[in-house]
Coordinates of C-alpha atoms and ligand atoms in Angstrom, one line a residue:
M210 CA 0.0 0.0 0.0
T211 CA 1.4 3.4 -1.0
V212 CA 0.1 6.9 -0.6
H213 CA 0.2 9.4 -3.5
V214 CA -0.6 13.1 -3.7
G215 CA -2.1 14.8 -6.7
V216 CA -2.4 18.5 -7.2
D217 CA -4.4 20.1 -10.0
L218 CA -3.0 23.6 -10.7
G219 CA -5.9 25.4 -12.4
G220 CA -6.3 29.0 -13.4
T221 CA -8.9 29.6 -10.7
N222 CA -8.3 26.9 -8.0
V223 CA -5.6 24.6 -6.8
K224 CA -7.1 21.2 -5.9
C225 CA -5.4 18.4 -4.1
A226 CA -6.2 14.7 -3.5
V227 CA -4.5 12.1 -1.4
V228 CA -4.9 8.6 -2.9
E229 CA -4.0 5.2 -1.4
I230 CA -2.9 2.7 -4.0
D231 CA -2.9 -1.0 -3.2
A232 CA -2.0 -3.7 -5.7
G233 CA -5.1 -5.7 -6.5
S234 CA -7.7 -3.3 -5.2
E235 CA -9.2 -0.1 -6.4
P236 CA -7.4 3.1 -5.5
R237 CA -9.0 4.9 -2.6
V238 CA -9.3 8.7 -2.2
L239 CA -8.3 9.5 1.4
A240 CA -8.8 13.3 1.3
T241 CA -9.3 16.3 -1.0
A242 CA -8.8 20.0 -0.6
S243 CA -9.0 23.2 -2.6
E244 CA -7.9 26.8 -2.5
P245 CA -7.8 29.8 -4.9
T246 CA -4.7 29.8 -7.2
R247 CA -4.2 33.6 -7.0
S248 CA -1.9 33.3 -10.1
Q249 CA -1.6 37.1 -10.2
Q250 CA 0.9 36.7 -7.3
G251 CA 3.3 35.1 -9.7
P252 CA 4.7 31.6 -10.3
E253 CA 6.9 31.4 -7.2
A254 CA 4.0 32.1 -4.8
V255 CA 1.8 29.7 -6.7
L256 CA 4.3 26.9 -6.5
M257 CA 4.8 27.4 -2.8
R258 CA 1.0 27.4 -2.4
V259 CA 0.9 24.0 -4.3
A260 CA 3.5 22.6 -2.0
R261 CA 1.9 23.8 1.2
L262 CA -1.5 22.4 0.1
A263 CA 0.0 19.1 -0.7
E264 CA 1.8 19.0 2.6
A265 CA -1.2 20.0 4.7
T266 CA -3.6 17.6 2.9
A267 CA -1.3 14.6 3.1
A268 CA -0.2 15.3 6.7
P269 CA -2.7 13.0 8.5
F270 CA -1.7 9.9 6.4
D271 CA 1.3 7.7 5.8
P272 CA 4.2 9.5 4.1
P273 CA 3.5 9.8 0.4
Q274 CA 5.7 8.1 -2.3
A275 CA 5.4 10.8 -4.9
V276 CA 3.4 13.8 -6.1
G277 CA 1.6 14.3 -9.4
L278 CA 1.2 17.9 -10.5
G279 CA -1.5 18.5 -13.2
L280 CA -1.0 21.6 -15.3
P281 CA -3.5 23.5 -17.6
G282 CA -1.3 23.3 -20.7
H283 CA 2.0 22.2 -22.0
F284 CA 5.3 21.5 -20.2
D285 CA 8.6 19.9 -20.8
A286 CA 8.3 16.6 -18.8
E287 CA 12.0 15.9 -18.9
R288 CA 13.1 19.2 -17.6
G289 CA 10.0 19.8 -15.4
T290 CA 9.5 23.3 -16.9
G291 CA 6.6 25.2 -18.3
V292 CA 6.0 25.6 -22.1
I293 CA 2.5 27.0 -22.7
L294 CA 0.3 27.7 -19.7
P295 CA -2.1 30.4 -21.0
N296 CA -4.5 30.2 -18.1
L297 CA -1.9 31.0 -15.4
A298 CA -0.9 34.7 -15.0
G299 CA 2.8 35.5 -15.0
D300 CA 5.7 34.1 -17.0
W301 CA 5.8 30.3 -16.8
V302 CA 7.7 29.7 -20.1
G303 CA 10.9 27.8 -19.3
R304 CA 10.3 28.1 -15.6
P305 CA 11.1 25.2 -13.4
I306 CA 7.9 23.8 -11.9
A307 CA 8.5 20.2 -10.8
G308 CA 11.9 21.0 -9.2
P309 CA 10.9 23.7 -6.7
V310 CA 7.9 21.7 -5.5
A311 CA 10.0 18.5 -5.3
E312 CA 12.6 20.4 -3.3
R313 CA 10.2 21.8 -0.9
L314 CA 8.4 18.5 -0.3
G315 CA 11.4 16.2 -0.5
L316 CA 9.4 14.0 -2.9
P317 CA 9.5 13.2 -6.6
V318 CA 7.1 15.4 -8.6
L319 CA 5.7 14.3 -11.9
L320 CA 4.0 16.7 -14.3
V321 CA 0.9 15.7 -16.2
N322 CA -1.5 17.6 -18.4
D323 CA -4.8 18.3 -16.5
A324 CA -7.0 16.7 -19.1
R325 CA -4.8 13.6 -19.2
A326 CA -5.0 13.4 -15.4
L327 CA -8.8 13.6 -15.6
T328 CA -8.8 10.8 -18.2
L329 CA -6.7 8.6 -15.9
A330 CA -8.9 9.3 -12.9
E331 CA -12.1 8.5 -14.8
L332 CA -10.4 5.3 -16.1
R333 CA -9.5 4.0 -12.7
L334 CA -12.4 5.4 -10.5
G335 CA -15.1 6.9 -12.7
A336 CA -17.0 6.6 -15.9
G337 CA -14.1 4.8 -17.6
R338 CA -13.8 1.9 -15.2
G339 CA -13.0 -1.3 -17.0
A340 CA -12.5 0.4 -20.4
R341 CA -9.7 -1.0 -22.6
T342 CA -9.6 1.6 -25.2
M343 CA -11.1 5.0 -24.3
V344 CA -11.2 8.5 -25.5
C345 CA -11.9 11.3 -23.0
V346 CA -12.9 14.8 -23.9
T347 CA -13.1 17.7 -21.4
L348 CA -15.3 20.6 -22.4
G349 CA -14.5 23.8 -20.5
T350 CA -12.9 27.1 -21.2
G351 CA -10.8 25.1 -23.6
V352 CA -11.3 21.6 -25.0
G353 CA -8.8 18.9 -23.7
G354 CA -8.7 15.2 -23.9
G355 CA -6.9 12.0 -23.2
V356 CA -6.5 8.5 -24.8
V357 CA -6.4 5.2 -23.1
I358 CA -5.0 2.2 -25.0
D359 CA -4.9 -1.3 -23.5
G360 CA -6.1 0.0 -20.1
R361 CA -3.3 2.6 -19.8
L362 CA -3.1 6.3 -20.4
H363 CA -1.4 6.7 -23.7
L364 CA 0.9 9.7 -24.3
G365 CA 2.5 8.7 -27.6
T366 CA 5.8 10.7 -27.9
G367 CA 4.6 13.1 -25.3
E368 CA 1.1 14.8 -25.3
A369 CA -1.3 12.4 -27.0
G370 CA -4.9 13.4 -26.5
E371 CA -5.0 16.9 -27.8
I372 CA -8.4 16.4 -29.4
G373 CA -9.1 20.2 -28.9
H374 CA -6.6 20.9 -31.7
T375 CA -8.1 18.6 -34.3
I376 CA -9.9 20.3 -37.1
V377 CA -13.7 20.4 -37.3
E378 CA -14.0 23.5 -39.6
P379 CA -11.2 23.7 -42.1
D380 CA -11.7 27.4 -42.6
G381 CA -12.9 28.2 -39.2
P382 CA -11.7 30.7 -36.6
V383 CA -8.0 31.1 -35.9
C384 CA -6.9 29.1 -32.8
G385 CA -4.2 30.0 -30.2
C386 CA -2.2 27.1 -31.6
G387 CA -2.0 28.9 -35.0
N388 CA -4.3 26.6 -36.9
R389 CA -7.8 27.3 -38.1
G390 CA -11.1 25.7 -37.1
C391 CA -9.8 23.7 -34.1
L392 CA -12.4 22.0 -32.0
D393 CA -11.2 24.2 -29.1
R394 CA -12.4 27.3 -30.9
V395 CA -15.7 25.9 -31.9
A396 CA -16.8 24.0 -28.8
G397 CA -15.0 26.0 -26.0
A398 CA -17.2 27.7 -23.4
G399 CA -16.6 31.2 -24.9
A400 CA -17.7 30.1 -28.3
I401 CA -20.9 28.4 -27.0
A402 CA -21.8 31.5 -24.8
A403 CA -21.3 33.9 -27.8
R404 CA -23.4 31.8 -30.1
A405 CA -26.1 31.5 -27.5
G406 CA -26.0 35.3 -26.9
C407 CA -25.2 34.7 -23.2
A408 CA -22.5 36.1 -21.0
T409 CA -21.2 32.7 -19.8
V410 CA -21.7 29.1 -20.8
E411 CA -23.4 28.5 -17.5
D412 CA -26.0 31.1 -18.5
A413 CA -26.3 29.4 -21.9
I414 CA -26.9 26.0 -20.3
A415 CA -29.5 27.5 -18.0
A416 CA -31.3 29.2 -20.9
A417 CA -31.2 26.0 -23.0
R418 CA -32.7 24.1 -20.1
S419 CA -35.6 26.6 -19.9
G420 CA -36.3 26.1 -23.6
D421 CA -34.4 29.0 -25.2
L422 CA -34.0 27.9 -28.8
R423 CA -30.9 30.0 -29.5
A424 CA -29.1 28.5 -26.5
R425 CA -30.2 25.0 -27.5
A426 CA -28.9 25.5 -31.0
A427 CA -25.5 26.8 -29.6
L428 CA -25.1 23.7 -27.5
E429 CA -26.1 21.5 -30.4
H430 CA -23.6 23.2 -32.7
A431 CA -20.9 22.5 -30.2
A432 CA -22.0 19.0 -29.7
R433 CA -21.9 18.4 -33.5
A434 CA -18.3 19.7 -33.6
V435 CA -17.3 17.5 -30.7
G436 CA -19.1 14.6 -32.4
I437 CA -17.2 15.1 -35.6
A438 CA -13.9 15.0 -33.7
L439 CA -14.9 12.0 -31.7
G440 CA -16.3 10.2 -34.8
G441 CA -12.8 10.6 -36.3
A442 CA -11.2 9.3 -33.1
T443 CA -13.6 6.4 -33.0
V444 CA -12.8 5.1 -36.4
L445 CA -9.1 5.7 -35.7
L446 CA -8.9 4.0 -32.3
W447 CA -12.0 1.7 -32.1
P448 CA -12.7 2.6 -28.5
D449 CA -15.1 0.8 -26.2
R450 CA -15.7 3.9 -24.1
I451 CA -16.0 7.6 -24.6
V452 CA -16.1 9.9 -21.5
V453 CA -17.2 13.5 -21.7
G454 CA -16.3 15.8 -18.8
G455 CA -15.7 19.4 -18.0
G456 CA -18.1 22.3 -17.1
V457 CA -19.9 22.3 -20.5
A458 CA -20.8 18.6 -20.0
E459 CA -23.1 19.9 -17.1
A460 CA -25.6 20.4 -20.0
G461 CA -26.2 16.7 -19.8
E462 CA -28.5 15.3 -22.5
L463 CA -28.8 18.7 -24.2
L464 CA -25.2 18.1 -25.2
L465 CA -24.9 14.3 -25.1
A466 CA -27.9 13.4 -27.3
P467 CA -26.7 15.4 -30.4
L468 CA -23.2 14.3 -29.6
R469 CA -24.2 10.6 -29.7
R470 CA -26.1 11.2 -32.9
E471 CA -23.2 12.9 -34.6
I472 CA -20.7 10.1 -33.6
A473 CA -23.1 7.5 -35.0
T474 CA -23.5 9.5 -38.2
R475 CA -19.7 10.0 -38.7
A476 CA -18.2 6.7 -37.5
R477 CA -19.9 4.7 -40.3
V478 CA -17.6 1.8 -40.3
Y479 CA -17.7 1.3 -36.6
P480 CA -20.3 -0.9 -34.9
I481 CA -21.8 1.9 -32.8
D482 CA -23.6 -0.4 -30.4
A483 CA -20.1 -1.5 -29.1
L484 CA -19.5 2.0 -27.8
T485 CA -20.5 3.4 -24.4
I486 CA -20.6 7.2 -24.3
A487 CA -20.8 8.4 -20.7
S488 CA -20.5 11.6 -18.6
A489 CA -17.5 11.9 -16.3
E490 CA -18.4 11.0 -12.8
L491 CA -15.7 12.4 -10.5
G492 CA -16.4 16.1 -10.7
P493 CA -14.0 19.0 -10.2
V494 CA -11.5 16.9 -8.2
A495 CA -10.9 14.4 -11.0
G496 CA -7.7 16.2 -12.2
A497 CA -6.1 16.0 -8.7
I498 CA -7.0 12.4 -8.3
G499 CA -5.6 11.6 -11.7
A500 CA -2.4 13.5 -11.0
A501 CA -2.0 11.3 -7.9
L502 CA -2.5 8.2 -9.9
W503 CA -0.1 9.4 -12.5
S504 CA 2.7 9.7 -9.9
H505 CA 2.2 6.0 -9.4
E506 CA 1.7 4.9 -13.1
A507 CA 4.1 7.1 -15.0
P508 CA 6.4 4.9 -16.9
D509 CA 9.5 7.1 -17.1
T510 CA 10.5 6.9 -13.5
D511 CA 14.1 7.8 -14.2
L512 CA 12.9 11.2 -15.4
R513 CA 11.5 12.1 -12.0
P514 CA 13.4 15.1 -10.5
R515 CA 15.3 13.8 -7.6
P516 CA 14.3 15.2 -4.2
L517 CA 17.0 17.1 -2.4
A518 CA 15.8 16.5 1.1
H519 CA 15.3 13.1 2.7
R520 CA 12.9 12.0 5.3
G521 CA 14.1 10.2 8.4
S522 CA 13.4 6.5 8.6
D523 CA 10.8 7.0 11.4
G524 CA 8.8 9.2 9.0
A525 CA 5.9 9.9 11.2
G526 CA 4.7 13.4 11.4
D527 CA 7.6 14.9 9.5
L528 CA 6.3 14.5 6.0
L529 CA 8.1 17.5 4.7
Ligands
ZN766 ZN1 -5.7 24.8 -32.1

């Protein structure tokens, strides 16, 4: 039995989960916590906040083996540095992220993309349980994703799962990645809200629920775009499970019904009855749980930044 800590560093909140992992049984979430990110205070303050939250949340339990740190964007896994983190204020490009947290905690820190972390959490403890081949899509401010092959999170040569930057409208709006018509720009929260004539996507979902036709059409438009991308993923990977998470997925069947229709329409050569399409189950703490699981499952253990401090052999009470 080992204890792992996961931290999900988001633009608004830092969430933490402590997970117990025992060979042969399902991982168990021992505790969760959350606090505001306050990224305007700068990277250094944010990273110390991450370390303190991990420390405090894990304190009542056995000393952890490792920490997984979920990030809202791209990073250099080998160097443990930031690459593109647009939702965090301040300059994160090239900045050491894993190192300072590892040093403070005296534990290995593994970085993972937040959508990939959510995918892993849903695979082990949520709507993806038992899946062999799975595609996960997270619909929020941006559109993220993750891929599971043979029951394991699949990263390819680094960042597999970037379904948000697959093309659904070849001449569509310019995306932050430099391409045109990425799913991210068509089905992100801002695009849905704008199309619905609402201030936020939450307002758009509420309006759609109360029968507003424009809001319903906006959700349906987004669902069709997601369905086009997932239809392509389906014929490419032949998954047995698709999991849809993120704040926009709160729309429930208003989103899922047209999404299922579109996948069935697009994935013609695939036996659609073999596919289960489900909403994510673990809620906002999924990313933190997945980050903890990643610190256990990550294959490149020799890439983990080495901790500088060491815990005494008695361990108790002096986690960090
Ligand atoms: Zn893009």
